[in-house]
PDB file of C-alpha atoms in Angstrom:
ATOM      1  CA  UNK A   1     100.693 108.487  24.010  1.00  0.00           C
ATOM      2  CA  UNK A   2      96.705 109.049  24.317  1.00  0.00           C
ATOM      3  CA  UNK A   3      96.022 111.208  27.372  1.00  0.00           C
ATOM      4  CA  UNK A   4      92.445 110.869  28.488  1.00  0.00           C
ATOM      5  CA  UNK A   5      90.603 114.272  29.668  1.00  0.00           C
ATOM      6  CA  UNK A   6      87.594 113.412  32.058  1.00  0.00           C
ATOM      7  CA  UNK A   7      84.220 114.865  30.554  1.00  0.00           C
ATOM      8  CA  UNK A   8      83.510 116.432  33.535  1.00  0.00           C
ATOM      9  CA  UNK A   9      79.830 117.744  34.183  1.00  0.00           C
ATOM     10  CA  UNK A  10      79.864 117.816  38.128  1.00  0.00           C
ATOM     11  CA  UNK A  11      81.878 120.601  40.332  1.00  0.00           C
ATOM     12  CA  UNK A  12      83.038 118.615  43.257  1.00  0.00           C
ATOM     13  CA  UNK A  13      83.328 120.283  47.120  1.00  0.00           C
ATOM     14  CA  UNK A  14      85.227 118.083  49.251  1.00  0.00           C
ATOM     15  CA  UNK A  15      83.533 117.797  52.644  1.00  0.00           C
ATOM     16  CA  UNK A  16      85.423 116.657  55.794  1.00  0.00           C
ATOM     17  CA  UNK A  17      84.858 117.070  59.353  1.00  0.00           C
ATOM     18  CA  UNK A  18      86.784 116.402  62.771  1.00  0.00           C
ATOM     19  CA  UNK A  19      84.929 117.448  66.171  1.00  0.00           C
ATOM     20  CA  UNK A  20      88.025 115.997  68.269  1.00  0.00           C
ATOM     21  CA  UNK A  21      90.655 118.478  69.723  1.00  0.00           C
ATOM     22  CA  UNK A  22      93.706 116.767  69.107  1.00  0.00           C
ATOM     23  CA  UNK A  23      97.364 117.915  68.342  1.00  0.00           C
ATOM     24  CA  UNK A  24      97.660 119.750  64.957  1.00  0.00           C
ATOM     25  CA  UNK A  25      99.599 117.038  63.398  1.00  0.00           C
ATOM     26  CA  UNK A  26      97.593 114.443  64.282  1.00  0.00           C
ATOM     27  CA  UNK A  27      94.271 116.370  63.304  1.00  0.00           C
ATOM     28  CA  UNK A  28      95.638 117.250  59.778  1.00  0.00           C
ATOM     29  CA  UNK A  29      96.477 113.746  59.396  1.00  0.00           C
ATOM     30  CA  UNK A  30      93.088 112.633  59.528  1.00  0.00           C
ATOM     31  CA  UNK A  31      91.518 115.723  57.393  1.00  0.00           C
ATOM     32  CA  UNK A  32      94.474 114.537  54.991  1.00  0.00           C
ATOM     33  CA  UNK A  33      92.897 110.856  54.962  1.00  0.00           C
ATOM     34  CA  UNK A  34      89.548 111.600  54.920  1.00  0.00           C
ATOM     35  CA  UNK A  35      90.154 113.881  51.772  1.00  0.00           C
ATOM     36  CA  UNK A  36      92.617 111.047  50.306  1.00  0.00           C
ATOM     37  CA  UNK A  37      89.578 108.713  50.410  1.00  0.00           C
ATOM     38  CA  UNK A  38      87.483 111.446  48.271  1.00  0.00           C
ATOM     39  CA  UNK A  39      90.055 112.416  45.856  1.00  0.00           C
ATOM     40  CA  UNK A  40      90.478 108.551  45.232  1.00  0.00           C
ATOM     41  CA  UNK A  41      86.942 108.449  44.852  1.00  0.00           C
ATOM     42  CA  UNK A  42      86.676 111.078  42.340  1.00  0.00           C
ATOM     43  CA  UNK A  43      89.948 110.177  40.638  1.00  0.00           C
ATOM     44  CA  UNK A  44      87.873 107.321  39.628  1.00  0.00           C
ATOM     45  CA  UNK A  45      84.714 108.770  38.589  1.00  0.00           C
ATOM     46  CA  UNK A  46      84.473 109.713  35.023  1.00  0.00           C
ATOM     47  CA  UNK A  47      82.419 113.298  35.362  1.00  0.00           C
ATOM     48  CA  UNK A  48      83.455 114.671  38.488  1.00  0.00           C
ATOM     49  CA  UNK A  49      85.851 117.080  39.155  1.00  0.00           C
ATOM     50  CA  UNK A  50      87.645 118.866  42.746  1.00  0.00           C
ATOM     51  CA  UNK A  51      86.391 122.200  42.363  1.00  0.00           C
ATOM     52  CA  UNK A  52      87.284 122.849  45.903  1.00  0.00           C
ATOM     53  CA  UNK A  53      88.208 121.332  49.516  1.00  0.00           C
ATOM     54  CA  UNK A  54      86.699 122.075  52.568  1.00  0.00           C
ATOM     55  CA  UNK A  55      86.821 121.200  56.177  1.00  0.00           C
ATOM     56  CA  UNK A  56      86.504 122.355  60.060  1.00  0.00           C
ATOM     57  CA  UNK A  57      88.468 121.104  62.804  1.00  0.00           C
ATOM     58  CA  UNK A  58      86.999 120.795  66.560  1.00  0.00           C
ATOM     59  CA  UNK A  59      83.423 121.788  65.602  1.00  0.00           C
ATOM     60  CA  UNK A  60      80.735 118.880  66.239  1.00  0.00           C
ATOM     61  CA  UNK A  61      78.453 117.792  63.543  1.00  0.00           C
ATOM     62  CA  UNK A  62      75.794 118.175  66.169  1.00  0.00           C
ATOM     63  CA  UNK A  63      74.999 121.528  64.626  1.00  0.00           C
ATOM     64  CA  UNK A  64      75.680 123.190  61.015  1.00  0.00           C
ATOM     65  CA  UNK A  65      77.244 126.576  62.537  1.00  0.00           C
ATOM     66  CA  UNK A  66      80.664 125.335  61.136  1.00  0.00           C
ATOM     67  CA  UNK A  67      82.881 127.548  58.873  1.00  0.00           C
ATOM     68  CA  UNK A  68      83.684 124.815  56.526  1.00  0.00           C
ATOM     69  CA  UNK A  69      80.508 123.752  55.875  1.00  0.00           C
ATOM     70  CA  UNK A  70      78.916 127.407  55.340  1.00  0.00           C
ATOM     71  CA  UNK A  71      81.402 127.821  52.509  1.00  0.00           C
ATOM     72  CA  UNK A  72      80.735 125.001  51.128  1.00  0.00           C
ATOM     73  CA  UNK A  73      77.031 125.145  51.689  1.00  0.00           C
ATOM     74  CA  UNK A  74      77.101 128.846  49.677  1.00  0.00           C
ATOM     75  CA  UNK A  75      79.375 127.616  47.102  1.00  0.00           C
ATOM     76  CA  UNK A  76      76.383 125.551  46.188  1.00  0.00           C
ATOM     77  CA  UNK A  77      73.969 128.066  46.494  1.00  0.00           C
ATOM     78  CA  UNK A  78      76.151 130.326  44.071  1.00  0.00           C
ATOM     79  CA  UNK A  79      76.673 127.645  41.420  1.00  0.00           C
ATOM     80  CA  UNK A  80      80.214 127.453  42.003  1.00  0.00           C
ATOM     81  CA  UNK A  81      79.997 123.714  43.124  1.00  0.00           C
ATOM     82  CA  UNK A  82      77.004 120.964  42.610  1.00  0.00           C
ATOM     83  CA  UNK A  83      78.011 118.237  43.660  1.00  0.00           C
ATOM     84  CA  UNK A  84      79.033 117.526  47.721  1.00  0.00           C
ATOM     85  CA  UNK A  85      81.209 114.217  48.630  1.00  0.00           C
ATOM     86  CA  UNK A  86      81.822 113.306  52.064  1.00  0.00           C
ATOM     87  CA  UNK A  87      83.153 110.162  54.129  1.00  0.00           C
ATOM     88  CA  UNK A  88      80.182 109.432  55.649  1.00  0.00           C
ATOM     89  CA  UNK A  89      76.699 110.906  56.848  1.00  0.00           C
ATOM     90  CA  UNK A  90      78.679 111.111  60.224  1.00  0.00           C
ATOM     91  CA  UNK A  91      81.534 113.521  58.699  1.00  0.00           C
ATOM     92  CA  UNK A  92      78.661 115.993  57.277  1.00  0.00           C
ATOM     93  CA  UNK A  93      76.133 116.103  60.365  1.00  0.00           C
ATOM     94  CA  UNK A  94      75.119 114.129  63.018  1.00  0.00           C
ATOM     95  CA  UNK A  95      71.920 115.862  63.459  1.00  0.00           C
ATOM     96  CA  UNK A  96      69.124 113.303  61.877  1.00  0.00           C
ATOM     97  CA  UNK A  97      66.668 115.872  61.142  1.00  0.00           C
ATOM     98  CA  UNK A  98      69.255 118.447  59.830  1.00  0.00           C
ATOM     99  CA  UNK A  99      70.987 115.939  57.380  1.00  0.00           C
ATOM    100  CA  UNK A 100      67.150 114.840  56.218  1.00  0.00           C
ATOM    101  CA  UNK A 101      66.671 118.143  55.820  1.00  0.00           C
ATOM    102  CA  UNK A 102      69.461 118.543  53.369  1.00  0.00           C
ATOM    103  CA  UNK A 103      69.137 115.667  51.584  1.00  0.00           C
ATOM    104  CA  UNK A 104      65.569 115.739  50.937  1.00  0.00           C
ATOM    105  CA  UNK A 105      64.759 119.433  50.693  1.00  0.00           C
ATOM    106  CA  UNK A 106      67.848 121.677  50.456  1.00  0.00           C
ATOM    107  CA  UNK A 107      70.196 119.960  47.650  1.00  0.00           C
ATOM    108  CA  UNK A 108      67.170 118.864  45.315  1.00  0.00           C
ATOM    109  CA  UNK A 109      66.234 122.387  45.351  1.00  0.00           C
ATOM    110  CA  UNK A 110      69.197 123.240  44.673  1.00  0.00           C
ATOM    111  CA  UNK A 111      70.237 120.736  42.082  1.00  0.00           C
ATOM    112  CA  UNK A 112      73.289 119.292  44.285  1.00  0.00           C
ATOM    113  CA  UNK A 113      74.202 115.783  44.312  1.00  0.00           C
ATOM    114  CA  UNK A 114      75.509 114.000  47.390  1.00  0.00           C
ATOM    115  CA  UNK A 115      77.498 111.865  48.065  1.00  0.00           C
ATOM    116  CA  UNK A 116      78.829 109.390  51.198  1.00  0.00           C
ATOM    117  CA  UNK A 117      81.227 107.304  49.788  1.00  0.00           C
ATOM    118  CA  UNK A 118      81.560 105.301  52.617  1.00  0.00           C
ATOM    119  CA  UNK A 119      77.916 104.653  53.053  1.00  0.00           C
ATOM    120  CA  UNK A 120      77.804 103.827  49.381  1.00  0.00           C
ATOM    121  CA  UNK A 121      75.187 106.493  48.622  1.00  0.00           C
ATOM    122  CA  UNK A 122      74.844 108.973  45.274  1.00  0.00           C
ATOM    123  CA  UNK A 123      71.756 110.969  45.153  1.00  0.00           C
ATOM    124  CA  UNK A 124      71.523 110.499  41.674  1.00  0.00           C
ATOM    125  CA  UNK A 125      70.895 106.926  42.430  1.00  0.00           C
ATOM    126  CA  UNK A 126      67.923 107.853  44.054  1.00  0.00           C
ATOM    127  CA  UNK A 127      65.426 108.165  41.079  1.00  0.00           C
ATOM    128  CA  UNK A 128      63.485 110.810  43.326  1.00  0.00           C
ATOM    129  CA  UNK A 129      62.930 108.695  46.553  1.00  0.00           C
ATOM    130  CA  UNK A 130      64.247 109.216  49.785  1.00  0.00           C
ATOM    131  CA  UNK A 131      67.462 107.539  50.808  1.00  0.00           C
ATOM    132  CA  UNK A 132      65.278 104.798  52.865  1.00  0.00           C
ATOM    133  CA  UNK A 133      65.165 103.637  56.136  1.00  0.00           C
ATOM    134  CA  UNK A 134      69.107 102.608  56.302  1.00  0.00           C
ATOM    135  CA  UNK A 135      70.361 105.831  55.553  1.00  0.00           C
ATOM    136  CA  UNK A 136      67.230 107.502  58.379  1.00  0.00           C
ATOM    137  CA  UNK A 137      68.343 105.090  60.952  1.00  0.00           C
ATOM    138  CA  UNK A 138      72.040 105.772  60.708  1.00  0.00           C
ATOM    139  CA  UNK A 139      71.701 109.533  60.871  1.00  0.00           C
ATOM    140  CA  UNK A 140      69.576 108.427  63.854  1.00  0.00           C
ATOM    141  CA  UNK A 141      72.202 106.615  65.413  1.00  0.00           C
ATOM    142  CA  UNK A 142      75.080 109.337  64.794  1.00  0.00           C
ATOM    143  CA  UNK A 143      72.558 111.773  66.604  1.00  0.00           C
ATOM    144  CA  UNK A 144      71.792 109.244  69.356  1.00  0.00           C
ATOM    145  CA  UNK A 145      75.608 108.514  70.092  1.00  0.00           C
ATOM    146  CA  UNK A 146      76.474 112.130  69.599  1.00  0.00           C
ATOM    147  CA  UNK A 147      73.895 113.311  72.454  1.00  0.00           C
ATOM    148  CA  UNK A 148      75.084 109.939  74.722  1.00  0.00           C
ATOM    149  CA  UNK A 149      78.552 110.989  74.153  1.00  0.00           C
ATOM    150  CA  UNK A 150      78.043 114.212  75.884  1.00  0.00           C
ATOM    151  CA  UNK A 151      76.133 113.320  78.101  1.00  0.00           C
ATOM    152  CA  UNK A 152      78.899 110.796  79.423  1.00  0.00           C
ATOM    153  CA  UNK A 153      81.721 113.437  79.383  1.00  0.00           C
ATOM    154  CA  UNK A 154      79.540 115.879  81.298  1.00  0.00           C
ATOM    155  CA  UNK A 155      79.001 113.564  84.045  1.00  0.00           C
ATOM    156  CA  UNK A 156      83.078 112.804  83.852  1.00  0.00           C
ATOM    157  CA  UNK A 157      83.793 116.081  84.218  1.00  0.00           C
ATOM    158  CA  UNK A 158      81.099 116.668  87.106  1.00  0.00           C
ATOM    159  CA  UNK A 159      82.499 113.783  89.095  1.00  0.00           C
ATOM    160  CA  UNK A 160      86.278 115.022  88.456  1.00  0.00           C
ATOM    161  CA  UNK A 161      84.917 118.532  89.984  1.00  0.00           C
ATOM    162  CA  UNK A 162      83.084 116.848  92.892  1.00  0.00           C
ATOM    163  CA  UNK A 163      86.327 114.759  94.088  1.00  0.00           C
ATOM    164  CA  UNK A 164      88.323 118.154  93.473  1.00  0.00           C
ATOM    165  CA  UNK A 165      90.575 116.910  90.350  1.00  0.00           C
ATOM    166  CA  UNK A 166      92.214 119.596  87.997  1.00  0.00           C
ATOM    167  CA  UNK A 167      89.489 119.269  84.797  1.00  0.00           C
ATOM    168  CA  UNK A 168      91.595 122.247  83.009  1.00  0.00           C
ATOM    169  CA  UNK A 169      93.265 125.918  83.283  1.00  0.00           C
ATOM    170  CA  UNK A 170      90.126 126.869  82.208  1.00  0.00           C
ATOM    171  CA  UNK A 171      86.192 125.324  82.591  1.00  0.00           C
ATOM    172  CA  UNK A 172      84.890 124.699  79.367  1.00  0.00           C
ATOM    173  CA  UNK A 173      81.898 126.598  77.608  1.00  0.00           C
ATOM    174  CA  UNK A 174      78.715 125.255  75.894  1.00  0.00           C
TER     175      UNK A 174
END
């Protein structure tokens, strides 16, 4: 029997991201499919390779200040991985400018290639121009419904307050 070794030039971090708090079982579930969809995806790719996972539960993509994501983010800068797969563009930020930012500035400089297998995009596909207006409007949109989002379970909670409902043992910060 013939066993086929991949010819592997790219370093592969796993990127995956859940801002809900959930029960632990049900949140490992998901980080368990999300990462299922990018091992599949890499199983299949003939030179990448899972140099390592990485992922944060309960912190929003609205900002970068995510453990998860600064490991990954210096494992890039050291060299140790150059290549970044994720779900989606939702999964890795959900600030617009921040994940333009990245993608335009940051990685190239870095010689990183991304990759949002769900929103079919590879960097290296790119040829040196931007991802287009698809990939600015949907950041757009996850930064829009993030900021909407909040806004609607702020006024929730207000109103629960107002009418004197329990909200929680504790009022929550930030």
């Amino acid at each position: 029997m013939i066993s086929f070794i991949k010819n592997a030039c790219y370093k592969a971090g796993l990127y995956t991201r859940l801002s809900e708090e959930s029960e632990t079982n049900r949140e490992c579930a998901t980080i368990e499919t999300q990462m299922g969809l990018l091992r599949r995806f890499v199983a299949d790719s003939d030179d990448i390779v899972v140099e390592k996972e990485y992922f944060d539960i309960s912190y929003s993509g609205t900002n970068f200040e995510r453990p998860g994501f600064k490991a990954m983010a210096e494992a890039a800068r050291s060299g140790g991985i150059n290549v970044i797969a994720v779900k989606d563009f939702s999964h890795f930020g959900r600030d617009y400018l921040e994940v333009g930012r990245y993608l335009e500035f940051i990685f190239p400089v870095m010689q990183v290639r991304f990759i949002s297998v769900n929103d079919n995009y590879d960097s290296n596909n790119q040829a040196g121009a931007t991802g287009g207006m698809g990939m600015a409007l949907k950041n757009l949109i996850y930064s829009m419904y993030s900021r909407d989002l909040a806004k609607k379970v702020r006024t929730a909670q207000h109103t629960r307050v107002k009418n004197g409902e329990f909200i929680a043992s504790f009022a929550p910060y930030g």
